[in-house]
PDB file of C-alpha atoms in Angstrom:
ATOM      1  CA  MET A  15     107.561 -48.929 -99.559  1.00 63.00           C
ATOM      2  CA  LYS A  16     109.912 -45.832 -99.733  1.00 72.00           C
ATOM      3  CA  ALA A  17     110.596 -44.089 -96.450  1.00 74.00           C
ATOM      4  CA  SER A  18     109.048 -40.851 -97.591  1.00 75.00           C
ATOM      5  CA  HIS A  19     105.884 -42.610 -98.666  1.00 82.00           C
ATOM      6  CA  ALA A  20     105.948 -44.341 -95.203  1.00 87.00           C
ATOM      7  CA  VAL A  21     105.938 -41.269 -93.256  1.00 87.00           C
ATOM      8  CA  THR A  22     103.288 -39.892 -95.130  1.00 88.00           C
ATOM      9  CA  THR A  23     101.100 -42.929 -94.558  1.00 89.00           C
ATOM     10  CA  LEU A  24     101.814 -42.847 -90.945  1.00 92.00           C
ATOM     11  CA  GLU A  25     101.318 -39.154 -90.573  1.00 91.00           C
ATOM     12  CA  GLU A  26      97.884 -39.736 -91.888  1.00 91.00           C
ATOM     13  CA  LEU A  27      97.109 -42.468 -89.686  1.00 90.00           C
ATOM     14  CA  GLY A  28      98.309 -40.666 -86.676  1.00 90.00           C
ATOM     15  CA  ALA A  29      96.895 -37.310 -87.320  1.00 90.00           C
ATOM     16  CA  SER A  30      93.762 -38.308 -85.449  1.00 89.00           C
ATOM     17  CA  GLN A  31      95.560 -39.833 -82.494  1.00 93.00           C
ATOM     18  CA  TRP A  32      98.081 -37.186 -81.074  1.00 94.00           C
ATOM     19  CA  GLY A  33     100.812 -38.061 -83.870  1.00 94.00           C
ATOM     20  CA  LEU A  34     101.357 -41.688 -82.466  1.00 96.00           C
ATOM     21  CA  ILE A  35     101.069 -44.903 -84.190  1.00 95.00           C
ATOM     22  CA  THR A  36     101.251 -48.654 -83.506  1.00 96.00           C
ATOM     23  CA  THR A  37     103.316 -51.364 -85.044  1.00 95.00           C
ATOM     24  CA  ALA A  38      99.938 -53.155 -85.746  1.00 95.00           C
ATOM     25  CA  GLN A  39      98.485 -50.140 -87.103  1.00 95.00           C
ATOM     26  CA  ALA A  40     101.205 -49.284 -89.622  1.00 93.00           C
ATOM     27  CA  GLN A  41     101.170 -52.981 -90.763  1.00 93.00           C
ATOM     28  CA  ALA A  42      97.501 -52.700 -91.505  1.00 92.00           C
ATOM     29  CA  TYR A  43      98.194 -49.918 -93.993  1.00 90.00           C
ATOM     30  CA  GLY A  44     101.433 -51.597 -95.741  1.00 90.00           C
ATOM     31  CA  VAL A  45     104.074 -50.352 -93.481  1.00 90.00           C
ATOM     32  CA  SER A  46     106.073 -53.387 -92.515  1.00 90.00           C
ATOM     33  CA  ARG A  47     108.223 -53.877 -89.240  1.00 91.00           C
ATOM     34  CA  VAL A  48     111.401 -53.410 -91.172  1.00 91.00           C
ATOM     35  CA  THR A  49     110.382 -50.315 -92.559  1.00 90.00           C
ATOM     36  CA  LEU A  50     109.672 -49.070 -89.244  1.00 91.00           C
ATOM     37  CA  GLY A  51     112.924 -50.233 -87.855  1.00 91.00           C
ATOM     38  CA  ARG A  52     114.558 -48.215 -90.453  1.00 91.00           C
ATOM     39  CA  LEU A  53     112.463 -45.233 -89.844  1.00 91.00           C
ATOM     40  CA  ARG A  54     113.461 -45.599 -86.327  1.00 92.00           C
ATOM     41  CA  GLU A  55     117.053 -45.695 -87.001  1.00 91.00           C
ATOM     42  CA  ALA A  56     117.074 -42.486 -89.282  1.00 89.00           C
ATOM     43  CA  GLY A  57     115.217 -40.921 -86.183  1.00 89.00           C
ATOM     44  CA  MET A  58     111.938 -40.212 -88.221  1.00 90.00           C
ATOM     45  CA  VAL A  59     110.004 -42.103 -85.452  1.00 92.00           C
ATOM     46  CA  HIS A  60     110.526 -42.226 -81.994  1.00 93.00           C
ATOM     47  CA  PRO A  61     109.635 -45.491 -79.786  1.00 94.00           C
ATOM     48  CA  LEU A  62     107.689 -44.338 -76.475  1.00 94.00           C
ATOM     49  CA  ARG A  63     106.926 -47.887 -75.455  1.00 93.00           C
ATOM     50  CA  ARG A  64     106.569 -51.467 -76.857  1.00 92.00           C
ATOM     51  CA  GLY A  65     104.979 -51.080 -80.196  1.00 93.00           C
ATOM     52  CA  VAL A  66     104.188 -47.726 -80.006  1.00 96.00           C
ATOM     53  CA  TYR A  67     105.946 -44.863 -82.076  1.00 95.00           C
ATOM     54  CA  ALA A  68     105.872 -41.178 -81.869  1.00 94.00           C
ATOM     55  CA  LEU A  69     105.716 -39.422 -85.328  1.00 93.00           C
ATOM     56  CA  PRO A  70     107.568 -36.211 -86.342  1.00 89.00           C
ATOM     57  CA  SER A  71     104.144 -34.240 -85.719  1.00 87.00           C
ATOM     58  CA  SER A  72     103.609 -35.390 -82.276  1.00 88.00           C
ATOM     59  CA  GLY A  73     103.902 -32.961 -79.360  1.00 80.00           C
ATOM     60  CA  GLN A  74     105.634 -33.574 -75.949  1.00 81.00           C
ATOM     61  CA  GLY A  75     103.149 -33.336 -73.095  1.00 87.00           C
ATOM     62  CA  PRO A  76     102.461 -34.915 -69.743  1.00 90.00           C
ATOM     63  CA  LEU A  77      99.832 -37.248 -71.226  1.00 94.00           C
ATOM     64  CA  GLN A  78     101.937 -38.553 -74.147  1.00 95.00           C
ATOM     65  CA  ASP A  79     103.064 -41.785 -72.273  1.00 95.00           C
ATOM     66  CA  LEU A  80      99.407 -42.255 -71.058  1.00 97.00           C
ATOM     67  CA  ARG A  81      97.970 -42.116 -74.657  1.00 96.00           C
ATOM     68  CA  ALA A  82     100.592 -44.369 -75.817  1.00 96.00           C
ATOM     69  CA  ALA A  83      99.887 -46.836 -72.948  1.00 97.00           C
ATOM     70  CA  TRP A  84      96.206 -46.622 -73.834  1.00 97.00           C
ATOM     71  CA  LEU A  85      96.801 -47.193 -77.469  1.00 96.00           C
ATOM     72  CA  ALA A  86      99.018 -50.373 -76.528  1.00 95.00           C
ATOM     73  CA  THR A  87      95.811 -51.876 -75.014  1.00 95.00           C
ATOM     74  CA  ASN A  88      94.171 -52.274 -78.257  1.00 94.00           C
ATOM     75  CA  PRO A  89      97.031 -51.609 -80.463  1.00 94.00           C
ATOM     76  CA  ALA A  90      95.096 -52.905 -84.060  1.00 93.00           C
ATOM     77  CA  VAL A  91      92.481 -50.454 -83.781  1.00 92.00           C
ATOM     78  CA  LEU A  92      92.596 -46.818 -84.276  1.00 92.00           C
ATOM     79  CA  ALA A  93      91.555 -44.372 -81.445  1.00 92.00           C
ATOM     80  CA  GLU A  94      88.598 -43.009 -83.160  1.00 89.00           C
ATOM     81  CA  ASP A  95      87.124 -46.335 -83.838  1.00 89.00           C
ATOM     82  CA  ARG A  96      87.312 -47.236 -80.022  1.00 88.00           C
ATOM     83  CA  PHE A  97      84.647 -44.890 -78.923  1.00 82.00           C
ATOM     84  CA  HIS A  98      81.558 -46.996 -80.099  1.00 73.00           C
ATOM     85  CA  ARG A  99      79.741 -48.922 -77.782  1.00 59.00           C
ATOM     86  CA  THR A 100      77.121 -51.483 -78.636  1.00 48.00           C
ATOM     87  CA  GLY A 101      74.606 -52.657 -76.175  1.00 49.00           C
ATOM     88  CA  GLU A 102      76.551 -54.989 -73.777  1.00 53.00           C
ATOM     89  CA  SER A 103      79.427 -55.893 -76.094  1.00 54.00           C
ATOM     90  CA  PHE A 104      81.430 -52.923 -74.917  1.00 70.00           C
ATOM     91  CA  ASP A 105      84.836 -54.520 -74.009  1.00 80.00           C
ATOM     92  CA  GLU A 106      86.975 -51.070 -74.386  1.00 89.00           C
ATOM     93  CA  VAL A 107      89.813 -50.161 -72.188  1.00 94.00           C
ATOM     94  CA  VAL A 108      88.871 -46.886 -70.341  1.00 96.00           C
ATOM     95  CA  VAL A 109      91.424 -44.674 -68.715  1.00 97.00           C
ATOM     96  CA  SER A 110      90.341 -44.256 -65.028  1.00 97.00           C
ATOM     97  CA  HIS A 111      91.262 -43.315 -61.573  1.00 96.00           C
ATOM     98  CA  LEU A 112      94.449 -41.083 -61.028  1.00 96.00           C
ATOM     99  CA  SER A 113      95.129 -41.209 -64.687  1.00 97.00           C
ATOM    100  CA  ALA A 114      91.553 -39.902 -65.237  1.00 97.00           C
ATOM    101  CA  ALA A 115      91.928 -37.369 -62.753  1.00 97.00           C
ATOM    102  CA  ALA A 116      95.300 -36.225 -64.590  1.00 96.00           C
ATOM    103  CA  VAL A 117      93.265 -35.877 -67.929  1.00 96.00           C
ATOM    104  CA  HIS A 118      90.586 -34.062 -66.382  1.00 96.00           C
ATOM    105  CA  GLY A 119      93.017 -31.878 -64.480  1.00 95.00           C
ATOM    106  CA  LEU A 120      91.683 -32.664 -61.009  1.00 95.00           C
ATOM    107  CA  GLY A 121      93.948 -31.825 -58.065  1.00 93.00           C
ATOM    108  CA  ASP A 122      97.793 -31.884 -58.203  1.00 90.00           C
ATOM    109  CA  VAL A 123      98.098 -35.649 -58.997  1.00 86.00           C
ATOM    110  CA  MET A 124     101.202 -37.269 -60.102  1.00 88.00           C
ATOM    111  CA  PRO A 125     100.181 -40.822 -61.072  1.00 91.00           C
ATOM    112  CA  THR A 126     102.950 -43.457 -60.819  1.00 91.00           C
ATOM    113  CA  HIS A 127     101.189 -45.980 -63.198  1.00 94.00           C
ATOM    114  CA  HIS A 128      98.790 -45.758 -65.697  1.00 97.00           C
ATOM    115  CA  GLU A 129      95.470 -46.913 -64.576  1.00 97.00           C
ATOM    116  CA  PHE A 130      92.647 -48.374 -66.748  1.00 97.00           C
ATOM    117  CA  THR A 131      89.157 -50.020 -66.360  1.00 96.00           C
ATOM    118  CA  THR A 132      87.742 -52.849 -68.287  1.00 94.00           C
ATOM    119  CA  PRO A 133      84.803 -54.977 -67.782  1.00 92.00           C
ATOM    120  CA  ARG A 134      86.790 -58.380 -67.805  1.00 90.00           C
ATOM    121  CA  ARG A 135      90.218 -59.109 -65.976  1.00 91.00           C
ATOM    122  CA  ARG A 136      93.265 -58.153 -68.009  1.00 90.00           C
ATOM    123  CA  THR A 137      96.866 -58.278 -66.888  1.00 88.00           C
ATOM    124  CA  SER A 138      99.925 -56.416 -68.495  1.00 87.00           C
ATOM    125  CA  SER A 139     103.410 -57.292 -69.001  1.00 87.00           C
ATOM    126  CA  HIS A 140     104.438 -53.464 -68.445  1.00 89.00           C
ATOM    127  CA  PRO A 141     105.055 -52.807 -64.661  1.00 91.00           C
ATOM    128  CA  ASP A 142     103.624 -49.276 -65.222  1.00 93.00           C
ATOM    129  CA  VAL A 143     100.179 -50.468 -66.106  1.00 96.00           C
ATOM    130  CA  VAL A 144      97.355 -51.317 -63.583  1.00 96.00           C
ATOM    131  CA  PHE A 145      93.938 -52.493 -64.704  1.00 96.00           C
ATOM    132  CA  HIS A 146      90.744 -52.419 -62.637  1.00 96.00           C
ATOM    133  CA  ARG A 147      87.787 -54.697 -63.565  1.00 95.00           C
ATOM    134  CA  ARG A 148      84.333 -52.828 -63.910  1.00 93.00           C
ATOM    135  CA  THR A 149      81.375 -52.809 -66.162  1.00 92.00           C
ATOM    136  CA  LEU A 150      80.798 -49.053 -66.774  1.00 92.00           C
ATOM    137  CA  ASP A 151      77.547 -47.415 -67.729  1.00 91.00           C
ATOM    138  CA  ALA A 152      77.319 -45.029 -70.810  1.00 89.00           C
ATOM    139  CA  ASP A 153      76.826 -41.868 -68.579  1.00 90.00           C
ATOM    140  CA  GLU A 154      80.213 -43.072 -66.815  1.00 93.00           C
ATOM    141  CA  LEU A 155      82.438 -42.394 -70.010  1.00 92.00           C
ATOM    142  CA  SER A 156      84.008 -39.371 -71.593  1.00 93.00           C
ATOM    143  CA  ILE A 157      85.757 -38.250 -74.298  1.00 93.00           C
ATOM    144  CA  VAL A 158      88.645 -35.977 -73.519  1.00 94.00           C
ATOM    145  CA  ASP A 159      91.026 -34.662 -76.362  1.00 90.00           C
ATOM    146  CA  GLY A 160      90.308 -38.050 -78.159  1.00 90.00           C
ATOM    147  CA  LEU A 161      91.282 -40.143 -75.046  1.00 94.00           C
ATOM    148  CA  LEU A 162      88.310 -42.502 -73.808  1.00 94.00           C
ATOM    149  CA  VAL A 163      88.189 -41.590 -69.988  1.00 96.00           C
ATOM    150  CA  THR A 164      85.667 -41.922 -66.781  1.00 96.00           C
ATOM    151  CA  SER A 165      83.426 -39.214 -66.363  1.00 95.00           C
ATOM    152  CA  ILE A 166      84.733 -36.887 -63.667  1.00 96.00           C
ATOM    153  CA  GLU A 167      81.870 -38.216 -61.275  1.00 96.00           C
ATOM    154  CA  ARG A 168      83.095 -41.849 -61.918  1.00 97.00           C
ATOM    155  CA  THR A 169      86.701 -40.774 -61.406  1.00 97.00           C
ATOM    156  CA  VAL A 170      86.123 -38.763 -58.074  1.00 97.00           C
ATOM    157  CA  THR A 171      84.038 -42.032 -56.863  1.00 96.00           C
ATOM    158  CA  ASP A 172      86.695 -44.404 -58.080  1.00 97.00           C
ATOM    159  CA  LEU A 173      89.438 -42.427 -55.819  1.00 96.00           C
ATOM    160  CA  CYS A 174      87.518 -42.340 -52.611  1.00 95.00           C
ATOM    161  CA  SER A 175      88.628 -45.473 -51.194  1.00 90.00           C
ATOM    162  CA  PRO A 176      89.927 -46.502 -47.866  1.00 87.00           C
ATOM    163  CA  GLY A 177      93.871 -45.296 -47.657  1.00 85.00           C
ATOM    164  CA  VAL A 178      93.498 -42.183 -49.612  1.00 87.00           C
ATOM    165  CA  ASP A 179      95.324 -39.025 -48.798  1.00 91.00           C
ATOM    166  CA  LEU A 180      92.256 -36.768 -47.826  1.00 93.00           C
ATOM    167  CA  ASP A 181      94.284 -33.493 -48.458  1.00 93.00           C
ATOM    168  CA  HIS A 182      94.791 -34.826 -52.135  1.00 93.00           C
ATOM    169  CA  PHE A 183      91.409 -36.028 -52.483  1.00 95.00           C
ATOM    170  CA  ALA A 184      89.885 -32.785 -51.138  1.00 94.00           C
ATOM    171  CA  GLU A 185      91.597 -30.929 -54.097  1.00 94.00           C
ATOM    172  CA  VAL A 186      90.061 -33.374 -56.433  1.00 95.00           C
ATOM    173  CA  VAL A 187      86.652 -32.954 -55.287  1.00 95.00           C
ATOM    174  CA  ARG A 188      87.118 -29.029 -55.323  1.00 93.00           C
ATOM    175  CA  ASP A 189      88.317 -29.258 -59.030  1.00 93.00           C
ATOM    176  CA  ALA A 190      85.435 -31.507 -59.973  1.00 94.00           C
ATOM    177  CA  LEU A 191      82.564 -29.054 -58.503  1.00 92.00           C
ATOM    178  CA  ALA A 192      84.394 -26.250 -60.390  1.00 89.00           C
ATOM    179  CA  HIS A 193      83.086 -28.059 -63.735  1.00 87.00           C
ATOM    180  CA  GLY A 194      79.532 -26.711 -64.510  1.00 80.00           C
ATOM    181  CA  HIS A 195      78.233 -29.936 -65.752  1.00 86.00           C
ATOM    182  CA  VAL A 196      79.188 -31.845 -62.354  1.00 90.00           C
ATOM    183  CA  ASP A 197      75.884 -31.948 -60.272  1.00 89.00           C
ATOM    184  CA  ALA A 198      76.994 -31.671 -56.386  1.00 89.00           C
ATOM    185  CA  HIS A 199      73.900 -33.426 -55.171  1.00 90.00           C
ATOM    186  CA  ARG A 200      74.210 -36.482 -57.591  1.00 92.00           C
ATOM    187  CA  LEU A 201      78.187 -36.376 -56.848  1.00 94.00           C
ATOM    188  CA  ALA A 202      77.314 -36.654 -52.952  1.00 94.00           C
ATOM    189  CA  ASN A 203      74.722 -39.388 -53.363  1.00 94.00           C
ATOM    190  CA  ALA A 204      77.427 -41.382 -55.400  1.00 95.00           C
ATOM    191  CA  LEU A 205      79.970 -40.693 -52.769  1.00 96.00           C
ATOM    192  CA  THR A 206      77.998 -41.901 -49.976  1.00 95.00           C
ATOM    193  CA  PRO A 207      79.139 -45.698 -49.793  1.00 95.00           C
ATOM    194  CA  GLY A 208      82.510 -44.749 -49.947  1.00 94.00           C
ATOM    195  CA  ALA A 209      82.165 -41.926 -47.481  1.00 94.00           C
ATOM    196  CA  LYS A 210      80.873 -44.121 -44.730  1.00 94.00           C
ATOM    197  CA  ARG A 211      84.028 -46.403 -45.218  1.00 93.00           C
ATOM    198  CA  LEU A 212      85.974 -43.267 -44.662  1.00 92.00           C
ATOM    199  CA  GLY A 213      84.030 -42.389 -41.548  1.00 93.00           C
ATOM    200  CA  PHE A 214      81.708 -39.741 -42.957  1.00 94.00           C
ATOM    201  CA  SER A 215      77.838 -40.166 -42.369  1.00 94.00           C
ATOM    202  CA  THR A 216      76.761 -39.363 -46.269  1.00 93.00           C
ATOM    203  CA  GLY A 217      78.593 -38.132 -49.033  1.00 94.00           C
ATOM    204  CA  ALA A 218      77.699 -34.569 -48.740  1.00 92.00           C
ATOM    205  CA  ALA A 219      79.580 -34.597 -45.311  1.00 93.00           C
ATOM    206  CA  LEU A 220      82.698 -35.856 -47.370  1.00 94.00           C
ATOM    207  CA  ILE A 221      82.408 -32.977 -49.684  1.00 92.00           C
ATOM    208  CA  GLU A 222      81.751 -30.369 -46.963  1.00 90.00           C
ATOM    209  CA  GLU A 223      85.212 -31.682 -45.490  1.00 92.00           C
ATOM    210  CA  CYS A 224      86.937 -31.456 -48.628  1.00 92.00           C
ATOM    211  CA  LEU A 225      85.708 -27.968 -49.164  1.00 89.00           C
ATOM    212  CA  GLU A 226      86.949 -27.139 -45.526  1.00 87.00           C
ATOM    213  CA  ARG A 227      90.174 -28.508 -46.280  1.00 90.00           C
ATOM    214  CA  ALA A 228      90.962 -27.371 -50.001  1.00 88.00           C
ATOM    215  CA  GLY A 229      88.658 -24.308 -50.269  1.00 84.00           C
ATOM    216  CA  LEU A 230      85.871 -23.670 -52.536  1.00 80.00           C
ATOM    217  CA  PRO A 231      85.735 -23.947 -56.327  1.00 82.00           C
ATOM    218  CA  ALA A 232      86.958 -21.174 -58.332  1.00 76.00           C
ATOM    219  CA  PRO A 233      83.747 -20.302 -59.848  1.00 73.00           C
ATOM    220  CA  VAL A 234      82.020 -19.926 -56.293  1.00 70.00           C
ATOM    221  CA  VAL A 235      85.023 -17.806 -54.898  1.00 66.00           C
ATOM    222  CA  ASN A 236      84.608 -15.602 -57.980  1.00 70.00           C
ATOM    223  CA  THR A 237      80.936 -15.021 -57.283  1.00 68.00           C
ATOM    224  CA  LEU A 238      80.883 -14.960 -53.523  1.00 64.00           C
ATOM    225  CA  PRO A 239      79.947 -11.201 -53.509  1.00 67.00           C
ATOM    226  CA  LEU A 240      76.914 -11.909 -55.560  1.00 68.00           C
ATOM    227  CA  TRP A 241      76.083 -14.827 -53.470  1.00 63.00           C
ATOM    228  CA  HIS A 242      76.468 -12.648 -50.488  1.00 64.00           C
ATOM    229  CA  ALA A 243      74.191 -10.210 -51.623  1.00 67.00           C
ATOM    230  CA  ALA A 244      71.702 -12.611 -52.910  1.00 68.00           C
ATOM    231  CA  LEU A 245      71.700 -14.415 -49.711  1.00 64.00           C
ATOM    232  CA  VAL A 246      71.061 -10.892 -47.904  1.00 65.00           C
ATOM    233  CA  ARG A 247      67.893 -10.176 -50.196  1.00 68.00           C
ATOM    234  CA  GLN A 248      66.468 -13.479 -49.712  1.00 66.00           C
ATOM    235  CA  LEU A 249      66.642 -13.667 -45.880  1.00 62.00           C
ATOM    236  CA  GLN A 250      65.268 -10.241 -45.865  1.00 60.00           C
ATOM    237  CA  GLN A 251      62.348 -11.370 -48.018  1.00 66.00           C
ATOM    238  CA  ALA A 252      61.760 -14.425 -46.132  1.00 60.00           C
ATOM    239  CA  MET A 253      62.068 -12.587 -42.600  1.00 59.00           C
ATOM    240  CA  PRO A 254      58.522 -11.383 -41.136  1.00 60.00           C
ATOM    241  CA  LEU A 255      58.482  -7.648 -40.102  1.00 57.00           C
ATOM    242  CA  PRO A 256      57.564  -7.075 -36.651  1.00 58.00           C
ATOM    243  CA  LYS A 257      53.967  -6.431 -36.044  1.00 60.00           C
ATOM    244  CA  MET A 258      53.080  -3.484 -34.623  1.00 59.00           C
ATOM    245  CA  ASP A 259      49.693  -2.681 -32.648  1.00 61.00           C
ATOM    246  CA  PHE A 260      48.870   0.576 -33.929  1.00 60.00           C
ATOM    247  CA  THR A 261      45.460   0.381 -32.635  1.00 64.00           C
ATOM    248  CA  ALA A 262      46.791   0.564 -28.914  1.00 64.00           C
ATOM    249  CA  LEU A 263      49.271   2.951 -29.751  1.00 61.00           C
ATOM    250  CA  TRP A 264      46.672   5.262 -31.410  1.00 58.00           C
ATOM    251  CA  SER A 265      44.309   4.918 -28.241  1.00 62.00           C
ATOM    252  CA  SER A 266      46.952   5.411 -25.275  1.00 61.00           C
ATOM    253  CA  THR A 267      49.109   8.200 -26.770  1.00 59.00           C
ATOM    254  CA  GLY A 268      46.583  10.905 -27.663  1.00 60.00           C
ATOM    255  CA  LEU A 269      47.476  10.351 -31.340  1.00 60.00           C
ATOM    256  CA  ASN A 270      43.723   9.793 -32.000  1.00 62.00           C
ATOM    257  CA  ALA A 271      43.579  13.498 -32.234  1.00 65.00           C
ATOM    258  CA  LEU A 272      45.509  13.474 -35.607  1.00 63.00           C
ATOM    259  CA  PRO A 273      43.736  13.607 -38.658  1.00 70.00           C
ATOM    260  CA  GLN A 274      43.248  10.221 -40.659  1.00 71.00           C
ATOM    261  CA  SER A 275      45.628  11.116 -43.281  1.00 76.00           C
ATOM    262  CA  GLN A 276      48.550  12.186 -40.782  1.00 70.00           C
ATOM    263  CA  TRP A 277      47.933   9.042 -39.276  1.00 65.00           C
ATOM    264  CA  ARG A 278      48.189   6.956 -42.088  1.00 75.00           C
ATOM    265  CA  GLN A 279      51.279   8.604 -42.967  1.00 77.00           C
ATOM    266  CA  LEU A 280      52.677   8.204 -39.620  1.00 72.00           C
ATOM    267  CA  GLN A 281      51.873   4.426 -39.781  1.00 71.00           C
ATOM    268  CA  GLU A 282      53.782   4.185 -43.128  1.00 76.00           C
ATOM    269  CA  SER A 283      56.765   5.743 -41.611  1.00 77.00           C
ATOM    270  CA  MET A 284      56.958   3.740 -38.715  1.00 73.00           C
ATOM    271  CA  GLN A 285      56.453   0.560 -40.808  1.00 70.00           C
ATOM    272  CA  GLN A 286      59.333   1.873 -42.962  1.00 73.00           C
ATOM    273  CA  ILE A 287      61.705   2.295 -40.070  1.00 71.00           C
ATOM    274  CA  ALA A 288      60.875  -1.400 -38.611  1.00 70.00           C
ATOM    275  CA  ALA A 289      61.689  -2.898 -42.143  1.00 69.00           C
ATOM    276  CA  GLU A 290      64.959  -0.728 -42.387  1.00 71.00           C
ATOM    277  CA  HIS A 291      65.889  -2.174 -39.112  1.00 68.00           C
ATOM    278  CA  VAL A 292      65.382  -5.695 -39.972  1.00 65.00           C
ATOM    279  CA  ARG A 293      67.030  -5.496 -43.142  1.00 65.00           C
ATOM    280  CA  ALA A 294      70.145  -3.736 -41.578  1.00 69.00           C
ATOM    281  CA  ALA A 295      70.163  -6.410 -38.906  1.00 65.00           C
ATOM    282  CA  THR A 296      70.081  -9.208 -41.469  1.00 61.00           C
ATOM    283  CA  SER A 297      73.065  -7.886 -43.286  1.00 62.00           C
ATOM    284  CA  ASP A 298      74.874  -7.545 -40.364  1.00 62.00           C
ATOM    285  CA  ILE A 299      74.453 -11.343 -39.371  1.00 57.00           C
ATOM    286  CA  VAL A 300      75.368 -12.531 -42.835  1.00 55.00           C
ATOM    287  CA  LYS A 301      78.622 -10.505 -42.659  1.00 57.00           C
ATOM    288  CA  GLN A 302      79.440 -11.803 -39.419  1.00 53.00           C
ATOM    289  CA  LEU A 303      78.741 -15.260 -40.523  1.00 47.00           C
ATOM    290  CA  ALA A 304      80.187 -15.092 -44.037  1.00 43.00           C
ATOM    291  CA  ILE A 305      83.798 -16.038 -43.345  1.00 40.00           C
ATOM    292  CA  PRO A 306      83.560 -19.018 -40.997  1.00 37.00           C
ATOM    293  CA  SER A 307      80.501 -20.539 -42.726  1.00 38.00           C
ATOM    294  CA  MET A 308      81.434 -19.742 -46.136  1.00 41.00           C
ATOM    295  CA  PRO A 309      82.435 -23.198 -47.267  1.00 44.00           C
ATOM    296  CA  HIS A 310      78.796 -24.366 -46.035  1.00 44.00           C
ATOM    297  CA  LEU A 311      77.004 -21.539 -47.860  1.00 43.00           C
ATOM    298  CA  GLY A 312      78.933 -22.497 -50.914  1.00 46.00           C
ATOM    299  CA  LEU A 313      78.122 -25.955 -50.736  1.00 47.00           C
ATOM    300  CA  ALA A 314      74.574 -25.519 -49.736  1.00 43.00           C
ATOM    301  CA  ALA A 315      74.278 -23.099 -52.682  1.00 44.00           C
ATOM    302  CA  ARG A 316      75.603 -25.684 -55.299  1.00 44.00           C
ATOM    303  CA  MET A 317      73.752 -28.669 -53.779  1.00 43.00           C
ATOM    304  CA  THR A 318      70.340 -27.054 -53.631  1.00 40.00           C
ATOM    305  CA  PRO A 319      68.491 -27.830 -56.869  1.00 39.00           C
ATOM    306  CA  PRO A 320      65.610 -25.411 -58.045  1.00 38.00           C
ATOM    307  CA  ILE A 321      62.229 -26.257 -56.263  1.00 31.00           C
ATOM    308  CA  SER A 322      60.773 -28.019 -59.317  1.00 33.00           C
ATOM    309  CA  GLN A 323      63.668 -30.342 -59.660  1.00 35.00           C
ATOM    310  CA  ARG A 324      63.842 -31.016 -56.003  1.00 31.00           C
ATOM    311  CA  VAL A 325      60.532 -32.569 -55.813  1.00 33.00           C
ATOM    312  CA  ILE A 326      61.637 -35.001 -58.483  1.00 33.00           C
ATOM    313  CA  ASP A 327      65.185 -35.642 -56.563  1.00 38.00           C
ATOM    314  CA  ASP A 328      63.606 -36.247 -53.301  1.00 36.00           C
ATOM    315  CA  GLU A 329      61.324 -38.893 -54.751  1.00 36.00           C
ATOM    316  CA  HIS A 330      64.280 -40.602 -56.208  1.00 38.00           C
ATOM    317  CA  ASP A 331      66.240 -40.309 -53.211  1.00 41.00           C
ATOM    318  CA  ALA A 332      63.413 -41.874 -51.212  1.00 38.00           C
ATOM    319  CA  ALA A 333      64.535 -45.288 -52.732  1.00 39.00           C
ATOM    320  CA  GLY A 334      68.000 -44.855 -51.231  1.00 41.00           C
ATOM    321  CA  PRO A 335      71.402 -43.413 -52.185  1.00 37.00           C
ATOM    322  CA  ALA A 336      72.577 -43.939 -55.625  1.00 37.00           C
ATOM    323  CA  VAL A 337      75.150 -46.967 -55.248  1.00 34.00           C
ATOM    324  CA  PRO A 338      77.553 -47.236 -58.119  1.00 35.00           C
ATOM    325  CA  ARG A 339      76.599 -50.623 -59.821  1.00 37.00           C
ATOM    326  CA  GLY A 340      78.949 -53.493 -60.693  1.00 39.00           C
ATOM    327  CA  ARG A 341      81.910 -54.707 -58.719  1.00 39.00           C
ATOM    328  CA  GLU A 342      85.512 -53.974 -59.192  1.00 48.00           C
ATOM    329  CA  ASP A 343      88.677 -55.856 -59.013  1.00 50.00           C
ATOM    330  CA  VAL A 344      92.367 -55.027 -59.462  1.00 48.00           C
ATOM    331  CA  ALA A 345      94.192 -57.285 -61.901  1.00 49.00           C
TER     332      ALA A 345
END
């Protein structure tokens, strides 16, 4: 095959996998190892790791080597064909742990190894590749820019282990909660087993400590004024107004000489003054508590589901915390 035709073929194959191609994929479409060697010598393809090449269309980026390492774990199959799961036969390699955190943009992580999870034990001759063994459920998988990755919740749970740097982990938790589709209540339940190993009573207590260390998620910070105003309104509505004994006041102060219409106006005015005092006092209390308690308020706001959903969650929680299924070994 001519070099120009070979490059065209490889570019068509690599278009759906970041401009990368494996030797096995190239051979399956008629581009031999010899042709690949010639293209490499001509500078038309660039080797990233054994058996994986970058094409002219590939872009440089922090995830390029991770993508190449993932392709190398199943080099004969195109990336787009690795996302299909059939029953219990799913045996695909999934980006996980710190590598998954980097893909999701969680925290300020700088992985020194490429970490993957598989349902069976695997080893690698590459010193920068680590395999973990765990059977993942369908809701623990996600596809990010064409890469098969553990979900954010699964990723955070995987990183919650003894020896973790709590300050770095706190940033991961904060960024995870910034994603709108991450349910903090469910994440707290999933973190509970790991949280207890770290000395926390519950996953919620661990999340609260993380938010104390790393600060609130950006969406919460951006809406704090609205949260504050809403909290004041809710407290004002929930706080009962002081009950005034108008009958005793009417009989002991000579106000019984007033016409009925004026007496009703006086009662309404006094009740309004009392209500305004309650509202002002409530607002002052919230303002005083806002700064030291803001992480608690933000966490409570994110972790409190609507009343209709809370009934369902409480029934579910009665059976015990959601413990991640399966076991995990490091190859």
